Amino acid sequence: MEFPRHKLYQRIAATIADAIEAGRYQPGARLPGERDLAEEYKVSRPTIREAMIALEMRGLIEVRHGSGLYVTRRNAPLRDVRELDTDVGAFELTEARIIVEGEAVALAAMSMDDAKLAELESILRDMAAEEPSEPGVMDADRRFHLAIASATENEALRMLVELLWDLRTRSPLCVTMFERAKRSGVTPRIDEHRPILEALRNRDPAGARAAMRSHLRGVIDDLLAATEHEVMARARSEIDERRSTVARRIEI
């Protein structure tokens, strides 16, 4: 079934929801692994991960510690899965930022003036003064990227970059993914902003583009590691619980 107006992860989530409703996956059944699903649906593992998180958020599936993903019910809320116009995933959003902000920073390098460089330097100082987990770091991070977009002197680009940042806090799936990453210890990559600023200071479009793309690819790596870490942490917790149970039973 095709859903051309919807995002890729939503189409995959809706297709799996259809399979649940049709009885392919019964309540209590374990879903295939992430790699197997990616191969079956011919998509990337990050897309499968976003689809699984979306289905979990809507109560169709659940994570069982150290075991995998299981179907919880068949009456799938398909409308919720398919009709979320602003619900984009963190991988999808960051991929768009790589494309848009990579070119924006290259353009900004050609028109960057000393006043804008001083503003960026001040924002980096604000960022460094905050604890990595504090909201002030995220605010400074946003201001840094929007200041670069403003320096392009292209209002359409500035608005597009601002929209991508707004989606980060408006999209339920995106918010959920970044919150999980934060719980896993992932914080903004403060040090990676310095090479971006240095390339801008040198009026080096290619260097600025490379630094921005490297920074945002690192964000994707962090998200992948964080979601994998969450699964592994659950598994370790389950193993510890089982060990404690066995130890108590042995003492009887």
Coordinates of C-alpha atoms in Angstrom, one line a residue:
M1 CA 0.0 0.0 0.0
E2 CA 1.4 3.4 -1.0
F3 CA 1.2 6.6 1.0
P4 CA 3.1 9.1 -1.2
R5 CA 2.2 12.1 0.9
H6 CA 3.7 10.8 4.0
K7 CA 7.3 10.4 5.2
L8 CA 9.2 7.2 4.6
Y9 CA 9.3 6.1 8.3
Q10 CA 5.6 6.8 8.5
R11 CA 4.9 4.6 5.4
I12 CA 7.0 1.8 6.9
A13 CA 5.2 2.2 10.3
A14 CA 1.8 2.1 8.6
T15 CA 2.8 -0.9 6.5
I16 CA 3.8 -2.8 9.7
A17 CA 0.6 -1.6 11.4
D18 CA -1.3 -3.1 8.4
A19 CA 0.5 -6.4 8.9
I20 CA -0.4 -6.4 12.6
E21 CA -4.1 -5.7 11.8
A22 CA -4.1 -8.4 9.1
G23 CA -2.8 -10.9 11.6
R24 CA 0.7 -11.4 10.2
Y25 CA 2.0 -10.4 13.6
Q26 CA -0.2 -11.6 16.4
P27 CA -0.4 -9.9 19.8
G28 CA 2.5 -11.2 21.8
A29 CA 4.5 -12.1 18.7
R30 CA 8.1 -11.0 18.4
L31 CA 8.8 -8.7 15.4
P32 CA 11.8 -9.6 13.2
G33 CA 15.1 -7.9 14.0
E34 CA 15.9 -4.4 12.8
R35 CA 18.3 -5.7 10.1
D36 CA 15.8 -8.1 8.8
L37 CA 13.1 -5.5 8.6
A38 CA 15.5 -3.1 6.8
E39 CA 16.2 -5.7 4.2
E40 CA 12.5 -6.6 3.8
Y41 CA 11.3 -3.1 3.3
K42 CA 14.5 -1.9 1.4
V43 CA 15.2 1.0 3.7
S44 CA 18.0 2.0 6.1
R45 CA 18.2 0.8 9.7
P46 CA 17.7 4.4 10.9
T47 CA 14.4 4.5 9.1
I48 CA 13.3 1.2 10.7
R49 CA 14.4 2.5 14.1
E50 CA 12.2 5.7 13.6
A51 CA 9.3 3.5 12.5
M52 CA 9.7 1.3 15.5
I53 CA 9.8 4.2 17.9
A54 CA 6.7 5.7 16.3
L55 CA 4.8 2.4 16.7
E56 CA 6.1 2.1 20.3
M57 CA 4.9 5.6 21.1
R58 CA 1.4 4.7 19.9
G59 CA 1.2 1.5 21.9
L60 CA 1.3 -1.0 19.1
I61 CA 4.6 -2.6 20.1
E62 CA 6.7 -2.8 23.3
V63 CA 10.3 -3.4 24.1
R64 CA 10.8 -6.4 26.3
H65 CA 14.1 -6.3 28.2
G66 CA 16.8 -8.3 26.5
S67 CA 14.4 -9.9 24.1
G68 CA 13.2 -7.5 21.4
L69 CA 10.1 -5.8 20.1
Y70 CA 6.7 -7.5 20.6
V71 CA 3.2 -6.7 19.3
T72 CA 0.9 -5.5 22.1
R73 CA -2.4 -5.3 20.2
R74 CA -4.0 -5.6 16.7
N75 CA -6.4 -2.6 16.8
A76 CA -3.7 -0.4 15.3
P77 CA -4.4 3.4 15.4
L78 CA -3.4 3.7 11.7
R79 CA -4.8 7.2 11.4
D80 CA -2.3 8.3 14.1
V81 CA 0.6 6.6 12.3
R82 CA -0.2 8.1 8.9
E83 CA -1.5 11.6 9.6
L84 CA 1.2 13.5 11.5
D85 CA 2.1 16.4 9.2
T86 CA 4.8 17.7 11.4
D87 CA 6.1 14.4 12.8
V88 CA 9.5 13.9 11.4
G89 CA 12.2 11.7 12.9
A90 CA 15.6 12.9 14.2
F91 CA 17.5 11.0 11.5
E92 CA 15.4 12.5 8.8
L93 CA 15.6 16.0 10.3
T94 CA 19.4 15.9 10.7
E95 CA 19.8 14.5 7.2
A96 CA 17.9 17.6 5.9
R97 CA 20.1 19.8 8.0
I98 CA 23.2 18.4 6.5
I99 CA 22.0 19.3 3.0
V100 CA 20.5 22.7 3.9
E101 CA 23.0 24.0 6.5
G102 CA 26.0 22.6 4.6
E103 CA 25.2 24.9 1.7
A104 CA 24.1 27.7 3.9
V105 CA 27.4 27.9 5.8
A106 CA 29.3 27.8 2.5
L107 CA 27.3 30.8 1.3
A108 CA 27.8 32.6 4.6
A109 CA 31.5 32.2 4.3
M110 CA 31.4 34.3 1.2
S111 CA 29.6 37.2 2.9
M112 CA 30.8 36.9 6.5
D113 CA 31.7 40.2 8.1
D114 CA 33.6 40.9 11.3
A115 CA 30.5 41.8 13.3
K116 CA 28.9 38.4 12.5
L117 CA 32.1 36.6 13.4
A118 CA 32.2 38.4 16.7
E119 CA 28.6 37.4 17.3
L120 CA 29.4 33.7 16.6
E121 CA 32.4 33.9 18.9
S122 CA 30.2 35.3 21.7
I123 CA 27.6 32.5 21.2
L124 CA 30.4 29.9 21.5
R125 CA 31.5 31.4 24.8
D126 CA 27.9 31.2 26.0
M127 CA 27.8 27.6 25.0
A128 CA 31.0 26.7 26.7
A129 CA 29.9 28.5 29.9
E130 CA 26.9 26.2 30.3
E131 CA 26.9 22.6 31.6
P132 CA 26.4 20.3 28.5
S133 CA 23.1 19.0 29.8
E134 CA 21.6 22.5 30.5
P135 CA 18.9 24.1 28.3
G136 CA 21.2 27.1 27.8
V137 CA 23.5 25.0 25.6
M138 CA 20.7 24.0 23.3
D139 CA 19.6 27.7 23.1
A140 CA 23.1 28.8 22.2
D141 CA 23.4 25.9 19.7
R142 CA 20.3 27.1 17.9
R143 CA 21.5 30.8 18.0
F144 CA 24.8 29.8 16.5
H145 CA 23.2 28.0 13.5
L146 CA 20.6 30.6 12.9
A147 CA 23.2 33.4 13.0
I148 CA 25.1 31.5 10.2
A149 CA 21.9 31.3 8.3
S150 CA 21.3 35.0 8.7
A151 CA 24.8 35.7 7.5
T152 CA 23.9 34.2 4.1
E153 CA 21.8 37.3 3.5
N154 CA 19.2 35.0 1.9
E155 CA 15.9 35.2 3.8
A156 CA 14.6 32.0 2.3
L157 CA 17.5 30.1 3.5
R158 CA 17.3 31.7 7.0
M159 CA 13.6 30.8 7.2
L160 CA 14.3 27.2 6.1
V161 CA 17.0 26.7 8.7
E162 CA 14.8 28.1 11.4
L163 CA 11.9 25.8 10.3
L164 CA 14.2 22.8 10.6
W165 CA 15.2 23.8 14.1
D166 CA 11.5 24.4 15.0
L167 CA 10.6 20.9 13.9
R168 CA 13.0 19.6 16.4
T169 CA 10.7 20.8 19.2
R170 CA 7.4 20.4 17.3
S171 CA 7.7 16.8 16.1
P172 CA 6.7 14.3 18.8
L173 CA 8.9 11.6 17.3
C174 CA 11.9 13.9 17.1
V175 CA 11.4 15.1 20.6
T176 CA 11.2 11.5 21.9
M177 CA 14.4 10.5 20.1
F178 CA 16.4 13.4 21.4
E179 CA 15.1 12.9 24.9
R180 CA 16.2 9.3 24.7
A181 CA 19.6 10.4 23.5
K182 CA 19.9 12.9 26.4
R183 CA 19.1 10.2 28.9
S184 CA 21.9 8.1 27.4
G185 CA 24.3 11.0 28.0
V186 CA 24.3 12.5 24.6
T187 CA 24.8 16.3 24.7
P188 CA 25.4 19.0 22.0
R189 CA 28.8 18.6 20.3
I190 CA 30.2 21.9 21.5
D191 CA 33.8 21.4 20.3
E192 CA 32.7 20.7 16.8
H193 CA 31.4 24.3 16.3
R194 CA 34.9 25.7 16.5
P195 CA 36.1 24.3 13.1
I196 CA 32.9 25.8 11.6
L197 CA 33.8 29.2 13.0
E198 CA 37.4 29.0 11.9
A199 CA 36.4 28.1 8.3
L200 CA 34.1 31.1 8.3
R201 CA 36.8 33.3 9.7
N202 CA 39.0 32.2 6.8
R203 CA 36.2 32.9 4.3
D204 CA 36.6 29.2 3.2
P205 CA 33.3 27.9 1.8
A206 CA 34.5 24.4 1.1
G207 CA 36.0 24.1 4.6
A208 CA 32.9 25.5 6.2
R209 CA 30.7 23.1 4.3
A210 CA 32.9 20.1 5.3
A211 CA 33.0 21.2 9.0
M212 CA 29.2 21.6 9.2
R213 CA 28.5 18.3 7.5
S214 CA 31.0 16.5 9.8
H215 CA 29.4 18.1 12.8
L216 CA 25.9 17.0 11.8
R217 CA 27.0 13.5 10.7
G218 CA 28.3 13.3 14.3
V219 CA 24.8 14.1 15.6
I220 CA 23.4 11.2 13.6
D221 CA 26.2 8.9 14.9
D222 CA 25.2 10.0 18.5
L223 CA 21.5 9.3 17.9
L224 CA 22.3 5.8 16.5
A225 CA 24.6 5.0 19.4
A226 CA 22.0 6.4 22.0
T227 CA 19.1 4.3 20.7
E228 CA 21.3 1.2 20.6
H229 CA 22.6 2.1 24.1
E230 CA 19.0 2.2 25.4
V231 CA 18.3 -1.2 24.1
M232 CA 21.5 -2.6 25.5
A233 CA 20.9 -0.9 28.9
R234 CA 17.4 -2.6 29.1
A235 CA 19.0 -5.9 28.2
R236 CA 21.7 -5.5 30.9
S237 CA 19.0 -4.5 33.5
E238 CA 17.0 -7.6 32.6
I239 CA 20.1 -9.8 33.0
D240 CA 20.9 -8.3 36.3
E241 CA 17.3 -8.9 37.5
R242 CA 17.5 -12.5 36.4
R243 CA 20.9 -13.0 38.2
S244 CA 19.4 -11.6 41.4
T245 CA 16.4 -13.9 41.1
V246 CA 18.6 -17.0 40.5
A247 CA 20.8 -16.0 43.5
R248 CA 17.8 -15.7 45.8
R249 CA 16.4 -19.0 44.6
I250 CA 19.8 -20.7 45.2
E251 CA 19.8 -19.4 48.8
I252 CA 16.5 -21.0 49.6

